[in-house]
Coordinates of C-alpha atoms in Angstrom, one line a residue:
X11 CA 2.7 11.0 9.1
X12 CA 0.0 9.7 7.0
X13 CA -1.8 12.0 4.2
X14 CA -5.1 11.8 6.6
X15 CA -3.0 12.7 9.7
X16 CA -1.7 15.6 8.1
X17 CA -5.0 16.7 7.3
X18 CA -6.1 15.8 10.8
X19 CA -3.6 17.9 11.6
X20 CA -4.2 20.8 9.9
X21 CA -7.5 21.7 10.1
X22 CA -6.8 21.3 14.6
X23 CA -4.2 23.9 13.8
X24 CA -6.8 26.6 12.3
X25 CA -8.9 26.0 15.5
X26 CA -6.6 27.3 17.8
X27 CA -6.6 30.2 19.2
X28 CA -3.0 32.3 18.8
X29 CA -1.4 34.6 16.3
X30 CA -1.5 32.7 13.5
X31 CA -5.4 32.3 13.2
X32 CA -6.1 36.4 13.9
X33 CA -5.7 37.5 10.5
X34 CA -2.1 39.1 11.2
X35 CA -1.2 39.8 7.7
X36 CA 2.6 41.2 7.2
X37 CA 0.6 43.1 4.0
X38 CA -0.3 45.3 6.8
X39 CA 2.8 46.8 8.6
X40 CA 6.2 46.7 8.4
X41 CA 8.0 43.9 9.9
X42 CA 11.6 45.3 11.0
X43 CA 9.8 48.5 12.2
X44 CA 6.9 45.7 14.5
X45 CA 9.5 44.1 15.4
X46 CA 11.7 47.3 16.3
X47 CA 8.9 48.7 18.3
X48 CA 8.1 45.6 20.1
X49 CA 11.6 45.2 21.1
X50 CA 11.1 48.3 22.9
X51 CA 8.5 47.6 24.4
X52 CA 10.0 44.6 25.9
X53 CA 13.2 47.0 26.8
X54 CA 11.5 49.8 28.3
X55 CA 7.6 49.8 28.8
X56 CA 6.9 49.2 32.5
X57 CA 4.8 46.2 32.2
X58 CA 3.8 43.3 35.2
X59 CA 4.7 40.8 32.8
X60 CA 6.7 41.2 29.0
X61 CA 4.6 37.7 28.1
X62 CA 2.4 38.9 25.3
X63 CA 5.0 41.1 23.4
X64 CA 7.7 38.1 23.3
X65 CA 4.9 35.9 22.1
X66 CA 4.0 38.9 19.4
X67 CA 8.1 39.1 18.7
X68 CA 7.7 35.5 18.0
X69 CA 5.2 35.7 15.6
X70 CA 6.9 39.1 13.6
X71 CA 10.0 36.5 14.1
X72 CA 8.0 33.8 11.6
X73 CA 6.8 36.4 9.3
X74 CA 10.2 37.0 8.6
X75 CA 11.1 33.5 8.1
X76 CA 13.4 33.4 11.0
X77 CA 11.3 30.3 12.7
X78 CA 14.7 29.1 15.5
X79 CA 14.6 32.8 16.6
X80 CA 10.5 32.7 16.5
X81 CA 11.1 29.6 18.8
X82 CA 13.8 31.1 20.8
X83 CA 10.9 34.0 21.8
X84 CA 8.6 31.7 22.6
X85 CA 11.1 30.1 25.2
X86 CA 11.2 33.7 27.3
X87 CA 7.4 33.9 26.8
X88 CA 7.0 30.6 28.5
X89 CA 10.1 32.5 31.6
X90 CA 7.8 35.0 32.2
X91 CA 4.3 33.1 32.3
X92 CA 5.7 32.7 35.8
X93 CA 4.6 36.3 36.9
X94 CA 0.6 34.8 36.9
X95 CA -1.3 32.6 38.8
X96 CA -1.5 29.2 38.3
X97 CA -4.8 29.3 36.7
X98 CA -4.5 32.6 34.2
X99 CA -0.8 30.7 33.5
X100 CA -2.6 27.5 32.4
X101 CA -4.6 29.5 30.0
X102 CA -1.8 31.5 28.8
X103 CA 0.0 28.7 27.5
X104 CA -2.3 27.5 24.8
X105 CA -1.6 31.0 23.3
X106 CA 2.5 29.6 23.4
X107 CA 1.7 26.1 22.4
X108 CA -0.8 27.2 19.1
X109 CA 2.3 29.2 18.3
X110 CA 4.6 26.8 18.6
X111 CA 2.4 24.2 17.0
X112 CA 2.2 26.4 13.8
X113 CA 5.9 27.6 13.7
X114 CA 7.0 24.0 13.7
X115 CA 4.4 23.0 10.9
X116 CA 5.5 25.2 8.8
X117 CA 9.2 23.9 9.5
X118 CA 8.0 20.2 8.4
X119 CA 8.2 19.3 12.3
X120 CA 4.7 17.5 11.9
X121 CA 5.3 15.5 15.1
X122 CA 6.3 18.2 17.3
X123 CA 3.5 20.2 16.2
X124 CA 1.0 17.4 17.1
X125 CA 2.5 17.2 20.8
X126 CA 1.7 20.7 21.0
X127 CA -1.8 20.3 19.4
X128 CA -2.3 17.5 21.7
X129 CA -1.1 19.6 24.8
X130 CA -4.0 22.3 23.8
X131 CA -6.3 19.6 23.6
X132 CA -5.7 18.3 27.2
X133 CA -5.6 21.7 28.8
X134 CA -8.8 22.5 26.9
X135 CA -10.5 19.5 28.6
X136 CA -9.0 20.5 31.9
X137 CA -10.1 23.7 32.0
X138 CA -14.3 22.5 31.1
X139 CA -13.9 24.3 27.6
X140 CA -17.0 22.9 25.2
X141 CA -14.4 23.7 22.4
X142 CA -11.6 20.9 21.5
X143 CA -8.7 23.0 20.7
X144 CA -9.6 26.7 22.5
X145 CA -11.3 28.2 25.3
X146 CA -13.2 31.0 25.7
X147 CA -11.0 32.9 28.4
X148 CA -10.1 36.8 29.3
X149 CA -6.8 36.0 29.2
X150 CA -7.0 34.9 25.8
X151 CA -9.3 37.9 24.4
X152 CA -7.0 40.1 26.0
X153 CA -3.5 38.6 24.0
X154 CA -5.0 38.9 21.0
X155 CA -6.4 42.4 21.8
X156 CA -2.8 43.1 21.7
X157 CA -2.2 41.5 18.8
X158 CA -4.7 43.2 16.8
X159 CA -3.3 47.3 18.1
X160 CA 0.1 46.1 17.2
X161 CA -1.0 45.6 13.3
X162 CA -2.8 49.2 12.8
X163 CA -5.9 51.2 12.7
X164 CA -8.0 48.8 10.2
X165 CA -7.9 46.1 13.5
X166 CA -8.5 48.6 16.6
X167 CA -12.3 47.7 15.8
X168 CA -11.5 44.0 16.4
X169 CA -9.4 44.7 19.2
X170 CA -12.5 46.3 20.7
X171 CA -14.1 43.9 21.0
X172 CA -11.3 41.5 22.3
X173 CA -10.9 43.8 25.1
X174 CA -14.8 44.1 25.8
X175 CA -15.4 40.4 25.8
X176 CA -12.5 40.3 28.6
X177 CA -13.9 42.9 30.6
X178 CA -17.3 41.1 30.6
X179 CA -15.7 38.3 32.5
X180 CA -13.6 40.3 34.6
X181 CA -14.4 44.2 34.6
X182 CA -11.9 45.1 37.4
X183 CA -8.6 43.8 35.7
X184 CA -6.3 46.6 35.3
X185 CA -4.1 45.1 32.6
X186 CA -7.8 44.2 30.4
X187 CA -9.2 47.8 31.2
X188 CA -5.8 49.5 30.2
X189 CA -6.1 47.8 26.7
X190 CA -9.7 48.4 26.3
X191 CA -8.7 52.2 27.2
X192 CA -5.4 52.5 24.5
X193 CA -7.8 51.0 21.9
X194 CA -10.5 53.5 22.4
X195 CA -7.7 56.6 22.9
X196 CA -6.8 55.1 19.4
X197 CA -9.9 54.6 17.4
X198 CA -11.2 58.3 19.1
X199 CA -7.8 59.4 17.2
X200 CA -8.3 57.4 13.9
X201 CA -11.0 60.4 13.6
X202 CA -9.8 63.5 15.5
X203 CA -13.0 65.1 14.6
X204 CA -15.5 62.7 15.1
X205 CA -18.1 64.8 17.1
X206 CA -20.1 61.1 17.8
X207 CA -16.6 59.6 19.0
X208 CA -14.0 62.1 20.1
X209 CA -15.1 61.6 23.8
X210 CA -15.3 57.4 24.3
X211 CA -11.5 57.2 25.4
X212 CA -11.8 59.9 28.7
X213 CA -13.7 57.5 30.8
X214 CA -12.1 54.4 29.7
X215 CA -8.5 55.9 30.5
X216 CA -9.3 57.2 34.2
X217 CA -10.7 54.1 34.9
X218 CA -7.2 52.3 34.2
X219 CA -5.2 54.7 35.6
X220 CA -7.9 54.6 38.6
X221 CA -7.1 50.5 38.6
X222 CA -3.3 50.8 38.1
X223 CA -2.1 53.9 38.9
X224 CA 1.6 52.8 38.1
X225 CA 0.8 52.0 34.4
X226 CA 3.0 55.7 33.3
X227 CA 1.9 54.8 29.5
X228 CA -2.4 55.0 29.9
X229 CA -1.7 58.1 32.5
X230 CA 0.0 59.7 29.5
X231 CA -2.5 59.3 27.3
X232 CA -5.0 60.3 29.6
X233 CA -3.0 63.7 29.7
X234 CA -3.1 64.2 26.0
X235 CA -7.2 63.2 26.2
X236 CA -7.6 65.8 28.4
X237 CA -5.6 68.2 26.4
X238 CA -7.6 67.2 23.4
X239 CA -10.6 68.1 25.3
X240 CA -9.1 71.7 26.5
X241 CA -8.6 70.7 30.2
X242 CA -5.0 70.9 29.8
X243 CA -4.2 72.2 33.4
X244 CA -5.1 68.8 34.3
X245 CA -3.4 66.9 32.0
X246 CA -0.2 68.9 32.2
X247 CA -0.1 67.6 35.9
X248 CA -0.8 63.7 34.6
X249 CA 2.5 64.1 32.6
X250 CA 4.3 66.2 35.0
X251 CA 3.7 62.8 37.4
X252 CA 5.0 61.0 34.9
X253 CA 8.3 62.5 34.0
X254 CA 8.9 62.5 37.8
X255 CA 8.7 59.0 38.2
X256 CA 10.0 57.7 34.8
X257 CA 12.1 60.3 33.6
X258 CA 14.5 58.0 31.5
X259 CA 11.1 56.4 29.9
X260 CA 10.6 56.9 26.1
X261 CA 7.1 55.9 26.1
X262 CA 6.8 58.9 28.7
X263 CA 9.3 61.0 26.8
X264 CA 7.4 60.9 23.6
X265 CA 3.8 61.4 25.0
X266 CA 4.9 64.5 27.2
X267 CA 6.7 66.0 23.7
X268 CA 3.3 65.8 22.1
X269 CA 1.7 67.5 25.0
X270 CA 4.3 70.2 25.0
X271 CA 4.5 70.4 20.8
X272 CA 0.5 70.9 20.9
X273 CA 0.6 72.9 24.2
X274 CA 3.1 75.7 21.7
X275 CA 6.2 74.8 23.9
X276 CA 8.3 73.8 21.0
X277 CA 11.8 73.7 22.3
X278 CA 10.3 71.9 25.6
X279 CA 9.1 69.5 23.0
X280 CA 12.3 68.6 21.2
X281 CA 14.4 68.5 24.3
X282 CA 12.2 65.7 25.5
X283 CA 12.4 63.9 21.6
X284 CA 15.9 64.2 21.4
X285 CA 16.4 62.6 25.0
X286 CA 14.4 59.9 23.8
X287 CA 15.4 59.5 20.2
X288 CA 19.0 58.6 21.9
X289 CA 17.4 55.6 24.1
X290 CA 15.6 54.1 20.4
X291 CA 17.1 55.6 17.5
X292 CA 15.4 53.3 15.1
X293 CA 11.7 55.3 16.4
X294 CA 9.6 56.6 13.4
X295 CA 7.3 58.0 16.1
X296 CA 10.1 60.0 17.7
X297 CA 10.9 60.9 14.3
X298 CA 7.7 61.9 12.7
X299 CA 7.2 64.4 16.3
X300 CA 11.0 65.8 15.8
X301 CA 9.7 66.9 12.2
X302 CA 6.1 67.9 13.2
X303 CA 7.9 70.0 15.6
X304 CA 10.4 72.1 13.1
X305 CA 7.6 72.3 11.2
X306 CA 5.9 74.1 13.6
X307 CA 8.6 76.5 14.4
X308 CA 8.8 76.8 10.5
X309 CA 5.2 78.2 10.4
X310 CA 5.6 80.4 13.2
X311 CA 8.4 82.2 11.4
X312 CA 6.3 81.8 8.4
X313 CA 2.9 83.7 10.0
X314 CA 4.9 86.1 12.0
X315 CA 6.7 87.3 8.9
X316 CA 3.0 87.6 6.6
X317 CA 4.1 84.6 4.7
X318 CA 6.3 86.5 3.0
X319 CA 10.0 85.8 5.2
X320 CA 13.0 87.8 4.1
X321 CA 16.6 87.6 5.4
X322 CA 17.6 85.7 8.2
X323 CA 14.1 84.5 8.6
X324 CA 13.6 83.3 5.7
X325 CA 16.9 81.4 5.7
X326 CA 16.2 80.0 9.4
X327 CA 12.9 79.0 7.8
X328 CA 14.8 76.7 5.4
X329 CA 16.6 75.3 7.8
X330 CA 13.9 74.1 9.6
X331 CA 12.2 72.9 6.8
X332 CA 15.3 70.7 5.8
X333 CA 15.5 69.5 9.1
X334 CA 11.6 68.1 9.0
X335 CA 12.7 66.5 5.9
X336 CA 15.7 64.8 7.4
X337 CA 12.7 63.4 10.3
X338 CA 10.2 62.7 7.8
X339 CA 12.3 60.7 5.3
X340 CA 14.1 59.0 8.7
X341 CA 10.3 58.2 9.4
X342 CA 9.5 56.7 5.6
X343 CA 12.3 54.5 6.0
X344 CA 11.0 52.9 9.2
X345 CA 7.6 53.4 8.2
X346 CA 7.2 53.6 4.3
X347 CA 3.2 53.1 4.4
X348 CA 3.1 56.2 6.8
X349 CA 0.6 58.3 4.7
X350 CA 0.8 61.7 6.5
X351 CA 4.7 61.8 6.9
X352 CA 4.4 61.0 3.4
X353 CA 1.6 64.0 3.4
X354 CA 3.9 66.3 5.1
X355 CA 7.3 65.5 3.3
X356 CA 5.5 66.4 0.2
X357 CA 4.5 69.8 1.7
X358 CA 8.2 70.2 2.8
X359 CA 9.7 69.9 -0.5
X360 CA 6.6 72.3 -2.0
X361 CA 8.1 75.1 0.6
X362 CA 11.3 74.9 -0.3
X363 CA 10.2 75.4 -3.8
X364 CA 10.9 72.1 -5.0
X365 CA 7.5 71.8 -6.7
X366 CA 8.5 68.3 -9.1
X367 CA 9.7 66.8 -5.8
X368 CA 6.5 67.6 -3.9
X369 CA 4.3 66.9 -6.8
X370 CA 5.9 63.5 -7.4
X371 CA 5.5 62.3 -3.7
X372 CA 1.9 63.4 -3.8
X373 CA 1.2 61.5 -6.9
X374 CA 2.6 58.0 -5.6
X375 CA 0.2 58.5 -2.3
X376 CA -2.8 59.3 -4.2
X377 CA -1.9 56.3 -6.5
X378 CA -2.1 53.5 -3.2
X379 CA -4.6 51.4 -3.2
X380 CA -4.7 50.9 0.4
X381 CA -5.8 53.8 2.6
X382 CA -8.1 54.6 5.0
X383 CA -10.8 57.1 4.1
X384 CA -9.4 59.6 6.7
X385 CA -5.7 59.6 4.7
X386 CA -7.5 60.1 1.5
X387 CA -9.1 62.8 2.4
X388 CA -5.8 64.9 3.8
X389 CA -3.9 63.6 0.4
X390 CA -6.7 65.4 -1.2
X391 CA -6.5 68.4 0.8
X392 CA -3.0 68.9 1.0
X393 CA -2.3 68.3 -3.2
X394 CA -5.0 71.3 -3.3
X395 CA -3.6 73.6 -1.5
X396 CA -0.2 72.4 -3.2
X397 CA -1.8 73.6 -6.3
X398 CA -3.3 76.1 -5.5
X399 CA -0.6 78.0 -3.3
X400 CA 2.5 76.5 -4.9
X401 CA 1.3 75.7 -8.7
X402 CA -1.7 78.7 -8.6
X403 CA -4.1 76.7 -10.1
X404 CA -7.0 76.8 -8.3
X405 CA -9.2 74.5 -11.0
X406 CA -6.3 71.9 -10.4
X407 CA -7.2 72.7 -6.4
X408 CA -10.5 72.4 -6.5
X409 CA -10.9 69.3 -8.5
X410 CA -9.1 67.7 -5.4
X411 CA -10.9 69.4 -2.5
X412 CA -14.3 68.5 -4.3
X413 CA -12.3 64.3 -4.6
X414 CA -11.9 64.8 -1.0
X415 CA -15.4 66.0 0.1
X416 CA -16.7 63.2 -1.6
X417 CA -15.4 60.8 0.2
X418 CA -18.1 61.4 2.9
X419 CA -15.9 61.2 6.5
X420 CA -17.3 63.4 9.2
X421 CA -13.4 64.9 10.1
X422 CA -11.6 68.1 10.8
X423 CA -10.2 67.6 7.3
X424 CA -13.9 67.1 5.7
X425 CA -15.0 70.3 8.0
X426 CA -11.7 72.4 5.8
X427 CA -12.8 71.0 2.4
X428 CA -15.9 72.5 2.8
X429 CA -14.6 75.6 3.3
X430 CA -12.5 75.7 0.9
X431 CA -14.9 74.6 -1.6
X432 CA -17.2 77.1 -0.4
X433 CA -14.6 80.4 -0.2
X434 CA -13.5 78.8 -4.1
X435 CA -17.4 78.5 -5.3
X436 CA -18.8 81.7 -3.2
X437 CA -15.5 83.7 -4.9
X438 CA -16.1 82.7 -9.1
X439 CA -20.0 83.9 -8.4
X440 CA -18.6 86.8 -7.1
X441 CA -17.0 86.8 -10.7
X442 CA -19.8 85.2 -12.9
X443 CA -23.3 84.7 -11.7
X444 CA -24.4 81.9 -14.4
X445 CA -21.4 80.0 -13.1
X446 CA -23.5 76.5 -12.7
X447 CA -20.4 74.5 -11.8
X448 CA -20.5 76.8 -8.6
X449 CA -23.8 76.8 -8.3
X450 CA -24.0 72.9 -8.1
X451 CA -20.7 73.1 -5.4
X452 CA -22.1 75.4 -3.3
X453 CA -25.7 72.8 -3.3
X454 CA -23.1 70.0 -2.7
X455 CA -21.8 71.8 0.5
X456 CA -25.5 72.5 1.8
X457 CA -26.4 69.4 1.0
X458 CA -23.5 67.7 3.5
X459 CA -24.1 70.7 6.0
X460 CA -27.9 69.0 6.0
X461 CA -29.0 72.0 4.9
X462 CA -31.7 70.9 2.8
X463 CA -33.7 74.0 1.5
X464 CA -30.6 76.1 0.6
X465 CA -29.2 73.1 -1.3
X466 CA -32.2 72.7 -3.4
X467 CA -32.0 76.3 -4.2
X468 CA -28.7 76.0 -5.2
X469 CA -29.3 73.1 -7.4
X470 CA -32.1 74.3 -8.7
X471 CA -30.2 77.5 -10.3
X472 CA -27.7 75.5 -11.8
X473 CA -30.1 73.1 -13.5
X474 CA -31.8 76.5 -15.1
X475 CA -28.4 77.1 -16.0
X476 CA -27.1 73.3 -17.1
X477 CA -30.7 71.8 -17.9
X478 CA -29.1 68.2 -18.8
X479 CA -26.5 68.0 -15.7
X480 CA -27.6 64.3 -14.3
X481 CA -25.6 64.6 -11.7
X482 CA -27.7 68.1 -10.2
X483 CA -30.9 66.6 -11.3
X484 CA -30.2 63.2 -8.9
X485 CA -29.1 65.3 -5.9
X486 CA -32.1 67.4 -6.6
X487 CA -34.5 64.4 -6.6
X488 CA -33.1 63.2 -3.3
X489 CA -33.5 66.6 -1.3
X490 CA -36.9 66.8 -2.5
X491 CA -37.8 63.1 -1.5
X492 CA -36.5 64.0 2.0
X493 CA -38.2 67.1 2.2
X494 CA -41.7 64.8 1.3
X495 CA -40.3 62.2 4.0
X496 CA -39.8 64.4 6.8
X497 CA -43.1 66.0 6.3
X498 CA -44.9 62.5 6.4
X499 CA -42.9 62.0 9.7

């Protein structure tokens, strides 16, 4: 093939629609644990058709430079295309042939690669599409929809969207509204505490399960949605349903031990983890739950005993603890970007008095580069507390709840900085009235709580206090433009 040709060739390939021109990066999760997860999924996630996670295998195949196996994938994609119509089939199969167009590029196959460009090309111009090598389809919105949850929370925006522009063209499909639904249950939990978003997922999710009432995996989130939103009568019979029917499932497993673990039912909780921790092994979600659980039981003992344990209860206390470890560091070696069972494992090792460990783990997360604003804020919050319960420096603390109010996140973990800040601030003018630092904390607080006039006052007392503090005299300049703004308004 010719220099031109090859050029030709390339620049058809970036117009195609598949997985290799959404932005996948590998940067962003871990391949054996995708391709772990979408091996289940394929094994034991009750689906009409497994078409879109073989063609997702294929592509976590490529990424690990295994391109024959990547192909081999993309041969059971094309078995169970079968399960559509002719017509959504048709469609589907651009998705296979841009992947297999790119996979054998990138082997040197520039012939093969070209037939499969040139197949896109005439299914393009049989289906009407204005575009040469992609058509504007559900179908094709939708797979890379999936695509985009499979790679983590800094896509669920993108997949969104994906999933809305399908549901434009067809509103009643149960298989688009279900991932429209899991996408919003997801984003809703990126931000647990997100008073303007906590509520998007509800309506979504009874709409699929409304459509496809056999899809057990959107009824079970559904349940946990509800339980999130304290109707938990209701949602408890959602995953009662569920167990009935797919009692063996780990997807339902999993989802009815968080329900249970959240509900207080502990033990219920880890029965149903265990059970499914036997069908895939390899889970970090199953896990991350086992150790969220003994750390629950750990606490229990913890607050029943004053936080001061003694005996047999403190003993069964590190027993518990050591076992969340053994889950947690199981988790990190499935999932080593995992930032709260990072968060957590830290917070193990600080209760078992293994203070170096703990302050070691918190110092490699609070050193990544990569995190979202939500994780930053919890490393924050939890090194704090480490210091200041563990260590007993509460100036070490508070420099780190103050670094974690200031990344300005509307959360349940913002909502706790604030208090501790405040109880830390509120406490030292207990202790020393010209304290100005405190002064200036307690305005920074007001000033997020939108409580304008109170702020200012603050502020104002710590200037008198700390005339040349710049950073006082801005926040004070900004309060008292707003205050001249909204009286204009």
């Amino acid at each position: 093939m010719s220099e031109v040709a090859q050029n030709f060739l390339h620049t058809a390939l970036q117009q195609l629609a598949c997985h290799f021109t959404w932005d996948l990066k590998k940067e962003d999760i871990t391949l054996d644990d995708l391709e772990d997860r979408i091996s289940d999924q394929i094994e034991f996630l009750f689906t009409k058709s497994k078409f879109t996670s073989y063609n997702l295998l294929a592509y976590a195949k490529y990424l690990k430079g295994q391109n024959e196996e990547a192909l081999e994938s993309l041969r059971n994609a094309e078995e169970e295309i079968q399960m559509y119509s002719k017509g959504e089939a048709e469609t589907r199969h651009l998705v296979i042939w841009g992947n297999r167009a790119w996979i054998h590029y990138h082997m040197g196959n520039l012939a093969k690669a070209q037939n499969y460009v040139d197949r896109v090309e005439r299914m393009c111009s049989k289906l009407s599409s204005p575009h040469r090598y992609k058509v504007e389809r559900p179908e094709i919105f939708c797979e890379e929809g999936w695509a985009l949850l499979k790679f983590g929370g800094k896509h669920y925006e993108r997949a969104k969207v994906c999933f809305e522009k399908a549901l434009e063209q067809e509103p009643d499909n149960p298989e688009f509204n279900s991932g429209f639904a899991i996408t919003v249950y997801r984003l809703d939990n990126l931000d647990r505490q997100n008073h303007f978003g906590k509520c998007f997922s509800l309506e979504p999710l009874r709409q699929a399960v409304r459509l496809n009432p056999g899809d057990s995996y959107v009824k079970v989130l559904l349940a946990l949605k509800l339980q999130d939103l304290q109707k938990e009568a209701e949602g408890e019979k959602y995953i009662q349903e569920t167990l009935d029917e797919h009692s063996s499932s780990p997807y339902v497993l999993r989802y009815a031990a968080k329900f249970y673990r959240r509900k207080g039912c502990v033990d219920t909780s880890l029965e149903l983890l265990q059970k499914a921790l036997k069908i895939t092994p390899k889970s970090a979600f199953l896990n991350h739950q086992i150790g969220l659980c003994y750390r629950a039981q750990m606490i229990e003992i913890k607050q029943a005993a004053n936080y001061k344990p003694q005996g047999t209860n403190k003993e069964k206390m590190k027993k518990l603890v050591r076992s969340a470890i053994f889950h947690f560091e199981l988790t990190l070696e499935q999932r080593p970007n995992f930032i709260f069972a990072k968060i957590v494992l830290a917070s193990m090792y600080a209760e078992l008095g293994e203070h170096e460990k703990a302050d070691d783990i918190f110092q490699k997360i609070l050193q990544m580069e990569k995190m979202e604003d939500t994780d930053k804020q919890a490393a924050h919050l939890y090194y704090g507390r480490f210091q200041e319960f563990q260590m007993k420096s509460e100036s070490n603390a508070l420099i780190h709840y103050v670094k974690g109010l200031k990344i300005t996140k509307d959360s349940e973990v913002n909502e706790k900085l604030k208090t501790l800040v405040q109880k830390i601030a509120k406490k030292r003018l207990r202790q020393n009235t010209s304290d100005s630092e405190s002064l200036g904390l307690l305005g920074f607080v007001h000033q997020l709580q939108g409580e304008i006039k109170e702020a200012i006052d603050c502020y104002q007392k710590a200037l008198k206090l700390d005339p040349t503090n710049d950073e006082y005299f801005s926040a004070l300049c900004l309060l008292q433009l707003k205050i001249k703004a909204q009286a204009f308004d």
